[in-house]
CSV table of C-alpha atoms in Angstrom, one decimal:
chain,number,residue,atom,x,y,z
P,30,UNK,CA,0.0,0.0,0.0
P,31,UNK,CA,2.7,2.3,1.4
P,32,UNK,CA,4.6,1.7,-2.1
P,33,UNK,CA,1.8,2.2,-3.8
P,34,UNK,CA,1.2,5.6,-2.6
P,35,UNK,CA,4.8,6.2,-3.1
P,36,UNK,CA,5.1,5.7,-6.1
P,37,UNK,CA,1.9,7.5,-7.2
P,38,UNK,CA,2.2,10.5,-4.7
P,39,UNK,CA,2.1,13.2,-7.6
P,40,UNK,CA,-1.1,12.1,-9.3
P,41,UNK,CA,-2.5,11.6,-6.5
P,42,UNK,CA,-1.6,14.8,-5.3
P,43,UNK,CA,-2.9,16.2,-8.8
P,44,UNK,CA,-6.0,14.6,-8.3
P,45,UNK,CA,-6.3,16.1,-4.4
P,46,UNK,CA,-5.3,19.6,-5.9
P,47,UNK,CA,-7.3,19.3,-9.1
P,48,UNK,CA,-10.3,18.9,-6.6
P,49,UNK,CA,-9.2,21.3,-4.4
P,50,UNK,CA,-9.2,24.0,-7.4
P,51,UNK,CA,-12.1,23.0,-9.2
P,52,UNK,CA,-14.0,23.4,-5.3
P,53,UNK,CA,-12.9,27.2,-5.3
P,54,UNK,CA,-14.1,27.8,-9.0
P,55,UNK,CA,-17.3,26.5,-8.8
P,56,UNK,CA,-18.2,27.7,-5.5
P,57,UNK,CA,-16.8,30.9,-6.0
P,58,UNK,CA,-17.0,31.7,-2.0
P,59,UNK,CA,-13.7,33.6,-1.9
P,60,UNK,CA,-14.3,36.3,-4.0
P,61,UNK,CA,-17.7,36.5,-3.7
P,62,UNK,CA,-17.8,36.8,0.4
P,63,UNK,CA,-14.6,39.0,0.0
P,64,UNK,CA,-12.7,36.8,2.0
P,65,UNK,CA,-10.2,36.3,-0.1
P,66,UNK,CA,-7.1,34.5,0.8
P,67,UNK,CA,-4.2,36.1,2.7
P,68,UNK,CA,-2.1,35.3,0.3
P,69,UNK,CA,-4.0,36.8,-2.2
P,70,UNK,CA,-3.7,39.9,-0.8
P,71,UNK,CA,-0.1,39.6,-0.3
P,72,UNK,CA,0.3,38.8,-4.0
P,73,UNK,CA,-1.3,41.6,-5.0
P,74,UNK,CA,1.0,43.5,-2.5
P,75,UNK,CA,3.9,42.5,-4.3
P,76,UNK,CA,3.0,43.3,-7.8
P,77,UNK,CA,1.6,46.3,-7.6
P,78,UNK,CA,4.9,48.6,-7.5
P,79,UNK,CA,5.8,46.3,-10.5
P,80,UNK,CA,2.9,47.2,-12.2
P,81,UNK,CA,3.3,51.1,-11.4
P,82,UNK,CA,7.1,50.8,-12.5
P,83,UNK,CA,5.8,48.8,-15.7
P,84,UNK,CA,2.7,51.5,-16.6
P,85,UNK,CA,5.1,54.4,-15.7
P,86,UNK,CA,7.8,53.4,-18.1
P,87,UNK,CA,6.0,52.3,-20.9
P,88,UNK,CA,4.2,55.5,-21.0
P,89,UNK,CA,7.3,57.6,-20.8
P,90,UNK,CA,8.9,55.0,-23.4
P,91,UNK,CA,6.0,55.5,-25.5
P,92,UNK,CA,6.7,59.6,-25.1
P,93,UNK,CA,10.4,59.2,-26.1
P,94,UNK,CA,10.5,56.9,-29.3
P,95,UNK,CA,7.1,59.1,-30.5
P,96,UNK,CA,9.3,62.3,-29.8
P,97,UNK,CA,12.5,60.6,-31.5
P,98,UNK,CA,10.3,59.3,-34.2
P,99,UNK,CA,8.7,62.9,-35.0
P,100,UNK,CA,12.4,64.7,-34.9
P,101,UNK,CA,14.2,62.3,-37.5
P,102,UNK,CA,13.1,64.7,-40.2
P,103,UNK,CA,14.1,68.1,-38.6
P,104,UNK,CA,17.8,66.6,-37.2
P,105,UNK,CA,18.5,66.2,-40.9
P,106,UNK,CA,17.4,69.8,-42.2
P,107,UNK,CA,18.8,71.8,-39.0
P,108,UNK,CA,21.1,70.2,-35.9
P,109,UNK,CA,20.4,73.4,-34.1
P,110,UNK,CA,17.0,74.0,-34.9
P,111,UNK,CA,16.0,70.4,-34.0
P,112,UNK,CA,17.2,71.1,-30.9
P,113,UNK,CA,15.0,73.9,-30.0
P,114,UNK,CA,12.2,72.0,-31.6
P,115,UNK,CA,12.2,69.4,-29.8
P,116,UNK,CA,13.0,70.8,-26.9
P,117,UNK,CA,9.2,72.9,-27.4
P,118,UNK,CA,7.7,69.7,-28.8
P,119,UNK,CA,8.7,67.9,-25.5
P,120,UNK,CA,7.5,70.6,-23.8
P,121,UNK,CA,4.8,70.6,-25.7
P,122,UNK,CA,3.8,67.3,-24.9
P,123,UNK,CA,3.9,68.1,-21.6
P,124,UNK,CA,1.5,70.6,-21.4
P,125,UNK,CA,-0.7,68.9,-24.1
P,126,UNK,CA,-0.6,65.8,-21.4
P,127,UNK,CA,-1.3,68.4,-18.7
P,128,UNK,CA,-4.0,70.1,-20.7
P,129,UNK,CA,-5.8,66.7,-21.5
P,130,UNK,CA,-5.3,65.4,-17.7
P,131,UNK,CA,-7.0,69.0,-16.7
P,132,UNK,CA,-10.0,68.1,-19.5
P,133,UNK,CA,-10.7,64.6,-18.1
P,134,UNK,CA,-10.5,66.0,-14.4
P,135,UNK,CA,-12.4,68.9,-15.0
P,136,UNK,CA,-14.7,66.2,-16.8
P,137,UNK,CA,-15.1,64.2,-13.8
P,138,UNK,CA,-15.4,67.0,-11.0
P,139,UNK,CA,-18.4,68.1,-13.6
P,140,UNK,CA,-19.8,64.9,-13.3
P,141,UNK,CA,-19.1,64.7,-9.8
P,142,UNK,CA,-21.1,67.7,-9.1
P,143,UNK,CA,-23.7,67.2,-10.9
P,144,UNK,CA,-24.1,63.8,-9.5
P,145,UNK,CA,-26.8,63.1,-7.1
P,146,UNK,CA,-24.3,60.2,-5.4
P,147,UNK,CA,-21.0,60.9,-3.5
P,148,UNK,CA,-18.2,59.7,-5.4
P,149,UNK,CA,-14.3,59.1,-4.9
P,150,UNK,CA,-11.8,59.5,-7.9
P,151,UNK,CA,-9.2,56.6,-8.8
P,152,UNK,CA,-7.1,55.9,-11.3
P,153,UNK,CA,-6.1,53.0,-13.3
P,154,UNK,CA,-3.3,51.0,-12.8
P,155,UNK,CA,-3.9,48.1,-14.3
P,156,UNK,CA,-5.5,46.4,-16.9
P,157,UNK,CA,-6.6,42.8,-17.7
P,158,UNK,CA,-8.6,42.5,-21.3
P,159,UNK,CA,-7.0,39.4,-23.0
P,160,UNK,CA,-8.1,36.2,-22.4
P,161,UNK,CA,-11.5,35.6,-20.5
P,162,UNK,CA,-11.6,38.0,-17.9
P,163,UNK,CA,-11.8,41.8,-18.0
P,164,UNK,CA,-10.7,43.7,-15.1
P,165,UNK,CA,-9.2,46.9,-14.2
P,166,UNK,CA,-6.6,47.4,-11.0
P,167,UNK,CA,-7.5,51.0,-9.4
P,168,UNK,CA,-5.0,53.1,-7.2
P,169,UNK,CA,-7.6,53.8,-4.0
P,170,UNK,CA,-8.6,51.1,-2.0
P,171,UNK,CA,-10.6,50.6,1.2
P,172,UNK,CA,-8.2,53.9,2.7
P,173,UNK,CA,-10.1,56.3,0.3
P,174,UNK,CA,-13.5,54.4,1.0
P,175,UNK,CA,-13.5,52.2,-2.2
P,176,UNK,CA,-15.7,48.9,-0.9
P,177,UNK,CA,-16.9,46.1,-2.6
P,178,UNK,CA,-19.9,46.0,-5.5
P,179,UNK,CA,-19.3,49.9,-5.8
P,180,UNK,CA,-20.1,51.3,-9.5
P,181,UNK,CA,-17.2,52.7,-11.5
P,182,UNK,CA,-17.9,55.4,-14.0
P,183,UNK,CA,-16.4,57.8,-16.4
P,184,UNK,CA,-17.7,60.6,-17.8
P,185,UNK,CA,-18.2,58.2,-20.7
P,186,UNK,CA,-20.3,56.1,-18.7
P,187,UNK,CA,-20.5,52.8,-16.9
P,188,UNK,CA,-17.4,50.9,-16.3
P,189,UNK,CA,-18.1,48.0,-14.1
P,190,UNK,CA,-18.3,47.4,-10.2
P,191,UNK,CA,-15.8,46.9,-7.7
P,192,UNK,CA,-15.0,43.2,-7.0
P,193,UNK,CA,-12.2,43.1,-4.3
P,194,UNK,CA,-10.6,45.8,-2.5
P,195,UNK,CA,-7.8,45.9,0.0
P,196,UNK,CA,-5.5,48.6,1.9
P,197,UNK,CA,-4.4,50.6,-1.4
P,198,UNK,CA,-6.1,49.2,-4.4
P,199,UNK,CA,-9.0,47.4,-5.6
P,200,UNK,CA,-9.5,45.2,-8.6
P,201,UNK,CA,-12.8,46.3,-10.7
P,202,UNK,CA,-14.6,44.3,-13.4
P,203,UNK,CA,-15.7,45.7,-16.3
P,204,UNK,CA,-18.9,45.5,-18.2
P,205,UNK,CA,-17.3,43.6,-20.8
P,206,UNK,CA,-16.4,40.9,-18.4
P,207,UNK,CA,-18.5,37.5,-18.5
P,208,UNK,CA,-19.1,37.9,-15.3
P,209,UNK,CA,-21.0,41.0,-15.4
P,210,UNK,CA,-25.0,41.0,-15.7
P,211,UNK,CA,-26.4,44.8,-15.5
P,212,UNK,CA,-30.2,45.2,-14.9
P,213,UNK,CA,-30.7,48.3,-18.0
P,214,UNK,CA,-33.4,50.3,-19.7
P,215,UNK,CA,-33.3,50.9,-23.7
P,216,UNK,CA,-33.9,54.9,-23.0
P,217,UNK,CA,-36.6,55.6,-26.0
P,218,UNK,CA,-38.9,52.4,-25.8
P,219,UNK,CA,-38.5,51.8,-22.1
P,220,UNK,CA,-38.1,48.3,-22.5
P,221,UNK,CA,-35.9,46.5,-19.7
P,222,UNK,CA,-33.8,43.5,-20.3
P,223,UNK,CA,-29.8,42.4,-18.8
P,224,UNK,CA,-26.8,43.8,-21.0
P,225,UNK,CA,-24.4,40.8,-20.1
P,226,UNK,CA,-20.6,40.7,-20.6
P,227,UNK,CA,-19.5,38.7,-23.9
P,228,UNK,CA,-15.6,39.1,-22.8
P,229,UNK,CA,-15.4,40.9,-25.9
P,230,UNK,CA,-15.8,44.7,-26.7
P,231,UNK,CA,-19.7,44.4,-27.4
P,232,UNK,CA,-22.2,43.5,-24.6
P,233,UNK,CA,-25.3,41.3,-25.1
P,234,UNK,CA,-28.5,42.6,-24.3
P,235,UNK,CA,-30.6,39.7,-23.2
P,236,UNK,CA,-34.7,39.0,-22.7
P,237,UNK,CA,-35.5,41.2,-25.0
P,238,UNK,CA,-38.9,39.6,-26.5
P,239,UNK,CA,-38.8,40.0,-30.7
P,240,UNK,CA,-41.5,42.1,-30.6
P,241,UNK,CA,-40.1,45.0,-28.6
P,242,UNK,CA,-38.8,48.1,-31.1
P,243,UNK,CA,-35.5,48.4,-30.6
P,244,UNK,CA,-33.1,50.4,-33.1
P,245,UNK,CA,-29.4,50.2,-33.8
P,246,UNK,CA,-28.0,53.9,-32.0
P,247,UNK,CA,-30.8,53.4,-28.9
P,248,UNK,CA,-29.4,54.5,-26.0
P,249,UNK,CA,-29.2,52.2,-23.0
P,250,UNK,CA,-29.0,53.0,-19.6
P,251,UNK,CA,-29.4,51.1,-16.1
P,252,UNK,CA,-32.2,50.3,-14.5
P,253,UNK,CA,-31.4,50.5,-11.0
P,254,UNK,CA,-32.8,47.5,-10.0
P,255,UNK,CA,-29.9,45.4,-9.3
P,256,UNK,CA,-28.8,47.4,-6.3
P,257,UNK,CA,-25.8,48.1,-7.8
P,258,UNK,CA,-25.7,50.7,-10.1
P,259,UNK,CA,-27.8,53.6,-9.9
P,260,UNK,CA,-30.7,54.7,-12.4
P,261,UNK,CA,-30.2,56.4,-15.5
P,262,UNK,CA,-26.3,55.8,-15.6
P,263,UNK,CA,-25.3,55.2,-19.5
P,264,UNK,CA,-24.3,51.7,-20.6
P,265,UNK,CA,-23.6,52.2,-24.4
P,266,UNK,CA,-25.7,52.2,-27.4
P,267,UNK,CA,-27.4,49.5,-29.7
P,268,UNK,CA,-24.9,48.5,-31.8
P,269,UNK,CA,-26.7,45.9,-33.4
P,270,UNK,CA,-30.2,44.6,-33.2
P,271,UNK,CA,-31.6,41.1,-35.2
P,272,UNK,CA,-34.3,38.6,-34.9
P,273,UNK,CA,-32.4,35.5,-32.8
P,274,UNK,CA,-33.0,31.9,-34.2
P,275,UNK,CA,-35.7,30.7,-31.1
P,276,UNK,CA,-38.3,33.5,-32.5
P,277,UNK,CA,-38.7,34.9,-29.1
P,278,UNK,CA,-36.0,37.0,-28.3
P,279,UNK,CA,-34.1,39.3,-30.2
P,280,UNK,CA,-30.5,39.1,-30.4
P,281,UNK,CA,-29.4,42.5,-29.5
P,282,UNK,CA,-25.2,43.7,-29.2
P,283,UNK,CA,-24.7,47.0,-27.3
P,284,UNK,CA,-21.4,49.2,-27.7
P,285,UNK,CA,-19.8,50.5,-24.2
P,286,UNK,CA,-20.0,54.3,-24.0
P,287,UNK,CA,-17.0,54.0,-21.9
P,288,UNK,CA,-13.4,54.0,-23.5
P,289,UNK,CA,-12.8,50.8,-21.6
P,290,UNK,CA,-9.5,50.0,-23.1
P,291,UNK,CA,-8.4,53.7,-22.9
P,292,UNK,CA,-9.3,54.5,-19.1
P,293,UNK,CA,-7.0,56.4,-17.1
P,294,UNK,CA,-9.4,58.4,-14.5
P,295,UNK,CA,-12.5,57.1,-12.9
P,296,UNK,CA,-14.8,57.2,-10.2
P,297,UNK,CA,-16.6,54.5,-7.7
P,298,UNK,CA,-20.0,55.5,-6.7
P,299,UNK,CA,-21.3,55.6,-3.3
P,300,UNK,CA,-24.5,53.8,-3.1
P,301,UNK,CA,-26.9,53.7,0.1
P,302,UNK,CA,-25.2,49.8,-0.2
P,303,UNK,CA,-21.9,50.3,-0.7
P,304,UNK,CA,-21.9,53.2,2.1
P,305,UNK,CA,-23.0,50.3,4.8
P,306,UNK,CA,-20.0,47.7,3.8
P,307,UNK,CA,-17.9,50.8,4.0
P,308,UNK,CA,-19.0,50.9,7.7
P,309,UNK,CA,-18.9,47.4,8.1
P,310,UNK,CA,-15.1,47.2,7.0
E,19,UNK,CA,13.0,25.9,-2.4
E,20,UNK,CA,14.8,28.3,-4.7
E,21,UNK,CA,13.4,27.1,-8.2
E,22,UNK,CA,9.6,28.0,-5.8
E,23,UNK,CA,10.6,31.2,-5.1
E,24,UNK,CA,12.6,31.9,-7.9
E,25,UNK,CA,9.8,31.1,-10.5
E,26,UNK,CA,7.1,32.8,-8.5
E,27,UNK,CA,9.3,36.2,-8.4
E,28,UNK,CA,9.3,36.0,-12.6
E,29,UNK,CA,5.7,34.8,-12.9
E,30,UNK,CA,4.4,38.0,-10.8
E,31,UNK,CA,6.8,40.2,-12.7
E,32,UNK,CA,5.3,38.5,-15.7
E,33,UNK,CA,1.7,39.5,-14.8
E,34,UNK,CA,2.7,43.0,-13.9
E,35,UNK,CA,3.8,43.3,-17.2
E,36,UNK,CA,1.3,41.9,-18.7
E,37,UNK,CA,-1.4,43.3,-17.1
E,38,UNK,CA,0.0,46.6,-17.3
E,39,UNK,CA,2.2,47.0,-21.0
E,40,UNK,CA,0.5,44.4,-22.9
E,41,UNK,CA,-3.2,43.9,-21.6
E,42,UNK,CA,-5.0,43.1,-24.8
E,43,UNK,CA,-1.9,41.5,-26.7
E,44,UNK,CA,-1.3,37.7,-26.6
E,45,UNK,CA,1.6,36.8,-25.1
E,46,UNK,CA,3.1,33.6,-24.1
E,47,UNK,CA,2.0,31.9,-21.3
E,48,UNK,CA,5.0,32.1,-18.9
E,49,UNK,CA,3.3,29.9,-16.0
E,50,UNK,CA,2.2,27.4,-18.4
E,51,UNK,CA,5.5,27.1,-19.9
E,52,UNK,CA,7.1,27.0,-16.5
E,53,UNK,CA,4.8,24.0,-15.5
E,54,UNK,CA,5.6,22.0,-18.9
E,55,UNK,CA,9.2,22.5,-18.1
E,56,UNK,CA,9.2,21.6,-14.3
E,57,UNK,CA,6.8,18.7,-15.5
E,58,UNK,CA,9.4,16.9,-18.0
E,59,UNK,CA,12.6,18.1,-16.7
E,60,UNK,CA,12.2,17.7,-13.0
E,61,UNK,CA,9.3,16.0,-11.5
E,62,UNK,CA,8.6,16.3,-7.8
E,63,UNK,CA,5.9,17.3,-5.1
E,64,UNK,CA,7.3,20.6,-5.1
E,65,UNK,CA,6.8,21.0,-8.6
E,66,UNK,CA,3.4,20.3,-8.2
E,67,UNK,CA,2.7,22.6,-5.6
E,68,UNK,CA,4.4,25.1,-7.6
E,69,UNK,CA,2.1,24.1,-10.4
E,70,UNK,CA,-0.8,25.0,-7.6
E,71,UNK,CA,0.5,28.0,-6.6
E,72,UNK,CA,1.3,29.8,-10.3
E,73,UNK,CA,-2.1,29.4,-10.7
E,74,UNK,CA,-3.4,30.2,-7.8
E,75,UNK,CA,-1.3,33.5,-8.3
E,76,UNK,CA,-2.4,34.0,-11.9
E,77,UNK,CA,-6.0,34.2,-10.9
E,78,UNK,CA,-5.3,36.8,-8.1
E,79,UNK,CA,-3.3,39.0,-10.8
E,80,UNK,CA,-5.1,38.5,-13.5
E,81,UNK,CA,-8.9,39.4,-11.6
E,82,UNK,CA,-10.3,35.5,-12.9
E,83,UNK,CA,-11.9,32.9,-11.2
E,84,UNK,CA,-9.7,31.9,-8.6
E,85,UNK,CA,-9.1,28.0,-9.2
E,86,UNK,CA,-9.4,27.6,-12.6
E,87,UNK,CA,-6.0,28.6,-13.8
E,88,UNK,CA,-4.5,26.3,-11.0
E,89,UNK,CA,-7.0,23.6,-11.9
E,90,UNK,CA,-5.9,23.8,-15.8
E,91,UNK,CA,-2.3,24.2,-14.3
E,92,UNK,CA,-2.4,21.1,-12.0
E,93,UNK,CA,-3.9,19.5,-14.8
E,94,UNK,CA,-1.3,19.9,-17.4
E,95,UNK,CA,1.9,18.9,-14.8
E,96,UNK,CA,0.0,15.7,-13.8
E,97,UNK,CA,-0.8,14.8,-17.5
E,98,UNK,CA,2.4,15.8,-18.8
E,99,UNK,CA,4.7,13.9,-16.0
E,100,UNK,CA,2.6,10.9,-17.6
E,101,UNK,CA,3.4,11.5,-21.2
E,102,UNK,CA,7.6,12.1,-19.6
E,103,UNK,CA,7.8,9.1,-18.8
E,104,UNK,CA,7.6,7.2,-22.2
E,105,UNK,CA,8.1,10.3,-24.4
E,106,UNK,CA,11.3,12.3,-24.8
E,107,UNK,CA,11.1,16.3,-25.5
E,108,UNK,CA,14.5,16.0,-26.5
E,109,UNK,CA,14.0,18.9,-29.4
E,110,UNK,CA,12.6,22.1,-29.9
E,111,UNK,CA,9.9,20.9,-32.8
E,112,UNK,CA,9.0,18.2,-29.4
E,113,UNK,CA,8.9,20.9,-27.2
E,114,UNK,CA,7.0,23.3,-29.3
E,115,UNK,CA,4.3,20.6,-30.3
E,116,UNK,CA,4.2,19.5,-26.7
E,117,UNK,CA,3.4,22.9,-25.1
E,118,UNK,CA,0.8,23.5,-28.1
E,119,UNK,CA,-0.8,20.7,-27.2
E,120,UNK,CA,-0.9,21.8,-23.3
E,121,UNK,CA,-2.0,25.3,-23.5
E,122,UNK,CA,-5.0,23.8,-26.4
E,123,UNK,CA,-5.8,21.6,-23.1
E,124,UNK,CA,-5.4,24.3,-20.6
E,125,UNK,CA,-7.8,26.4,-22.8
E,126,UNK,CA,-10.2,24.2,-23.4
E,127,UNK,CA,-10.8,23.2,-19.8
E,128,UNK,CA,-11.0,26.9,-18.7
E,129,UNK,CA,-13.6,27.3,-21.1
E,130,UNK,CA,-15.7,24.0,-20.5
E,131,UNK,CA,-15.3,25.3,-16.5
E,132,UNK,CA,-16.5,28.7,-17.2
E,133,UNK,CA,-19.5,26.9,-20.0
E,134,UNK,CA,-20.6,25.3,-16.9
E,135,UNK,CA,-21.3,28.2,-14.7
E,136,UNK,CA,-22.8,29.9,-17.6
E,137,UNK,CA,-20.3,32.2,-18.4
E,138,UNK,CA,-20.1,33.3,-21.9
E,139,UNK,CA,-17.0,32.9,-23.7
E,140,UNK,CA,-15.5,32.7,-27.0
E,141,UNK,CA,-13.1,29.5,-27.4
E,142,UNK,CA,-11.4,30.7,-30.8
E,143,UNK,CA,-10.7,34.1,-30.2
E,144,UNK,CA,-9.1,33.9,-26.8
E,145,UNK,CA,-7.6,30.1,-27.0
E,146,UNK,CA,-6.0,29.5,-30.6
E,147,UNK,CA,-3.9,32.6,-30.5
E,148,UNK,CA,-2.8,31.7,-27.3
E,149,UNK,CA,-1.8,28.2,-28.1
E,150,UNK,CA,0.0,29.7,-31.3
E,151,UNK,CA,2.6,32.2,-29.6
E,152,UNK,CA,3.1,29.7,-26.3
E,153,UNK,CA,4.0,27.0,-28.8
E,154,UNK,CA,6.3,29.6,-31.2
E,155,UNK,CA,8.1,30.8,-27.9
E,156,UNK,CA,8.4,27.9,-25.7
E,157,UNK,CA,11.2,26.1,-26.9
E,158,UNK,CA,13.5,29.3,-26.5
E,159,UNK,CA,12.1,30.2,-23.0
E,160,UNK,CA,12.2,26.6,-22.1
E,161,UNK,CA,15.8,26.2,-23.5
E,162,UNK,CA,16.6,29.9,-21.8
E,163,UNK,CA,15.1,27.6,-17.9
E,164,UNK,CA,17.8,25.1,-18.9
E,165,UNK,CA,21.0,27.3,-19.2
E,166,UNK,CA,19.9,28.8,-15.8
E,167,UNK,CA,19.6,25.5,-14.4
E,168,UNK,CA,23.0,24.8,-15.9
E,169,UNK,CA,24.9,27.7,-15.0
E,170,UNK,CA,23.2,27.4,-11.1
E,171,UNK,CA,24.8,23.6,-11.1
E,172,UNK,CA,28.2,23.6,-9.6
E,173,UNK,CA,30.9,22.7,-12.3
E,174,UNK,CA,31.7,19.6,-10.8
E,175,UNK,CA,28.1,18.1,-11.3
E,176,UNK,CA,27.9,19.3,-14.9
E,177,UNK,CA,27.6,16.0,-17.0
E,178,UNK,CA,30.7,15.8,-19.5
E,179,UNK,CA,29.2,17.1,-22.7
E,180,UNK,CA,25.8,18.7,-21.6
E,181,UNK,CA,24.5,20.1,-24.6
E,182,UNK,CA,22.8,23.0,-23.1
C-alpha cells in the first residue's frame, strides 16, 4: 500500500489539488464573500509597485521613441534647430498631457457635481482584457473608501463594479467581463432587459422579446434594480439589433459608451449599499 | 525551495507586465510554460505545488476565477509527468508541439469550467492565438530555464558534454 502511494504521490496529489481548485471555481465563495485568501492579498501586494514601474515606463517610453520618431526629419534639415524643436515639442507634450489630464479631471469634478451620489476619484493602474476576464486594477482602496460592488464610471459612462478591495487598491470588473450581468433600460422604448458581458468589446442585451422596437443607435441605460448601479447611468448604445434563431428573443449587441481599453481616471460610486460595507469594513 | 521562489518572483513580474504593458496582446503563457518545463525536466511534489501555486497566483493577478488557472495548471503537470515518462522532449519541434498541445488543453478546460457556470466565452478568439505564440516561444524560453539551471549547477556536477 505504502509503495503504492509512493510511487503514485504526484497524481495523487494532482488529483487532491485538481479537486481542491475546481471546489474554489465552482463555489466561487472567496471572492464572492470578500474573503479572499491572505495570500492573495499579499500577492497583489507585491506586484503592484511592479505594475506602477511597468505602466510608468511604458508611458514615458511610448513619449520618447514618438518624440524621436517625430524629430528624424528636422535633425537632418537643421542640428540646431531640431534642438530647439524638440526641446518645445517635449515641452509641448507636456502641457498637451497636462491640458488633456485637466479636460478629463475637469470632466469628472463636472460629473461629480452634478451627481446626485458621493463619489471618490481613482485611477487605473492596471489592466486585464485578453483572455477571458476583464478587469481593471485602481490606485484607491478601502483607505479612500472604495468597498466592494461599488459602481465605477467615467464621464463616458458605466465601467463596471468593484469586485475586491484591499488597503491601497482594488480590482474592478468591467462591463465587458462574462461575469457582469447589469439590470438596463433601452432609453426611447422603455423596455428593460440584462446587458451581459460577452468578454469581448460588445455586450449582449438579453430578454429582449422580438416584438419590442429596438433600433441600432438606442441608448441604454441602467435600470437601477440590481442594487448596484444607480438609475439612468449610460451603458452604451445599440450596436446591433436582429431577430435571434428561437423566434422569441431578439438578439441585440450594445457598444460601451466607456473607452474601456483607454481609461486612465475614474470614479466609484457611493451607493446607500456600498456606504454600509464601507462601515462594516 | 529556490526554483519556488525563484519562478514565483518572474511569474508575478510576468503578470505585472502583462497586465499593465500588454493587456490586450497575446503573449506567451510564462506559467504554463514554467509548469511543462518543471513537469518533464524535473518531477517532484514541489513542482506540483508550484504548479498550484502559479495558478493560484495567476488568478489573483489577473482578476479571474480563482481556481481555474491552478486547476488547468495542475492539470497539465499531472498529464504531462505521464506522457515524460515514455516520451522524450529532447528537441525544440518536441517541445514546441508539446506545449501546443498543453495550452490547447489548458484552454479548453478553462472554457468548459466557465461553459458550466454559464459564463459566456468565446473558445477561438481567446484560445488558438494563445496556443500559437506559447507554442512559437516555448522552446526558446524553455531552452533559456535550462541554461539557468546549468549555470546554477556547480561545475563539478555538470555532466561531460551537456549540450545545453
Amino acid at each position: 500500500m505504502n509503495t503504492f502511494v509512493k510511487r503514485n504521490q504526484i497524481i495523487i496529489l494532482s488529483i487532491v489539488f485538481c479537486l481542491f481548485s475546481l471546489h474554489m471555481a465552482l463555489t466561487g465563495e472567496k471572492r464572492q464573500a470578500g474573503g479572499e485568501l491572505i495570500i492573495g492579498k499579499v500577492l497583489s501586494a507585491i506586484a503592484s509597485p511592479f505594475q506602477t514601474v511597468f505602466l510608468g515606463s511604458y508611458n514615458a517610453l511610448g513619449n520618447v521613441v514618438g518624440d524621436y520618431v517625430y524629430l528624424v526629419g528636422l535633425k537632418e534639415e537643421n542640428e540646431a534647430q531640431g534642438q530647439t524643436i524638440s526641446r518645445l515639442i517635449e515641452e509641448n507634450s507636456r502641457l498637451k498631457e497636462k491640458l488633456d489630464e485637466k479636460e478629463r479631471l475637469t470632466g469628472l469634478i463636472e460629473m461629480k457635481r452634478s451627481f446626485a451620489f458621493d463619489t471618490i476619484a481613482a485611477r487605473v493602474t492596471a489592466f486585464n482584457l485578453g483572455g477571458w476576464t476583464k478587469t481593471i486594477q485602481l490606485d484607491s482602496g478601502l483607505k479612500e473608501g472604495i468597498a466592494e460592488d461599488m459602481p465605477i464610471i467615467s464621464t463616458e459612462g458605466v465601467v463596471g463594479r468593484v469586485i475586491e478591495t484591499s488597503g491601497g487598491n482594488s480590482l474592478a470588473l468591467l462591463i465587458t467581463d462574462p461575469r457582469s450581468n447589469i439590470d438596463v433600460i433601452v432609453q426611447r422604448t422603455r423596455v428593460r432587459g440584462i446587458a451581459e458581458g460577452r468578454g469581448s468589446n460588445l455586450l449582449g442585451l438579453k430578454y429582449i422579446r422580438d416584438l419590442e422596437d429596438i433600433k441600432v443607435g438606442d441608448l441604454v441605460v441602467t435600470a437601477g434594480l440590481s442594487g448596484i448601479f444607480p438609475k439612468g447611468l449610460v451603458v452604451g448604445h445599440v450596436a446591433s439589433a436582429q431577430k435571434s434563431g428561437d423566434n422569441f428573443f431578439k438578439s441585440i449587441e450594445i457598444r460601451p459608451s466607456a473607452l474601456l481599453g483607454r481609461l486612465e481616471e475614474v470614479l466609484a460610486v457611493k451607493t446607500d449599499i456600498t456606504d454600509s460595507k464601507v462601515v462594516t469594513e | 525551495m529556490k526554483d519556488f521562489f525563484g519562478f514565483t518572483f518572474i511569474v508575478i513580474i510576468y503578470l505585472a507586465f502583462r497586465t499593465t504593458v500588454l493587456p490586450s496582446v497575446p503573449i506567451p503563457d510564462l506559467p504554463l510554460i514554467i509548469v511543462f518545463f518543471l513537469s518533464y525536466k524535473r518531477p517532484c511534489l514541489m513542482g506540483l505545488v508550484l504548479a498550484f501555486f502559479l495558478g493560484y497566483t495567476s488568478d489573483v493577478l489577473m482578476g479571474s476565477i480563482i481556481g481555474i488557472t491552478s486547476f488547468t495548471l495542475v492539470f497539465v503537470y499531472a498529464a504531462n509527468y505521464l506522457v515524460a515518462t515514455r516520451f522524450h522532449y529532447d528537441n525544440h519541434l518536441l517541445r514546441a508541439i508539446g506545449c501546443g498541445i498543453a495550452t490547447l488543453a489548458s484552454g479548453t478546460l478553462a472554457f468548459l469550467i466557465l461553459s458550466f457556470i454559464n459564463e459566456d466565452v468565446r473558445f477561438f478568439a481567446n484560445v488558438v492565438p494563445q496556443t500559437v505564440v506559447t507554442a512559437f516561444f516555448a522552446p526558446f524560453i524553455i531552452t533559456l530555464f535550462e541554461r539557468g539551471a546549468h549555470i546554477r549547477r556547480p561545475r563539478s556536477q555538470r555532466p561531460e558534454g551537456e549540450s545545453f
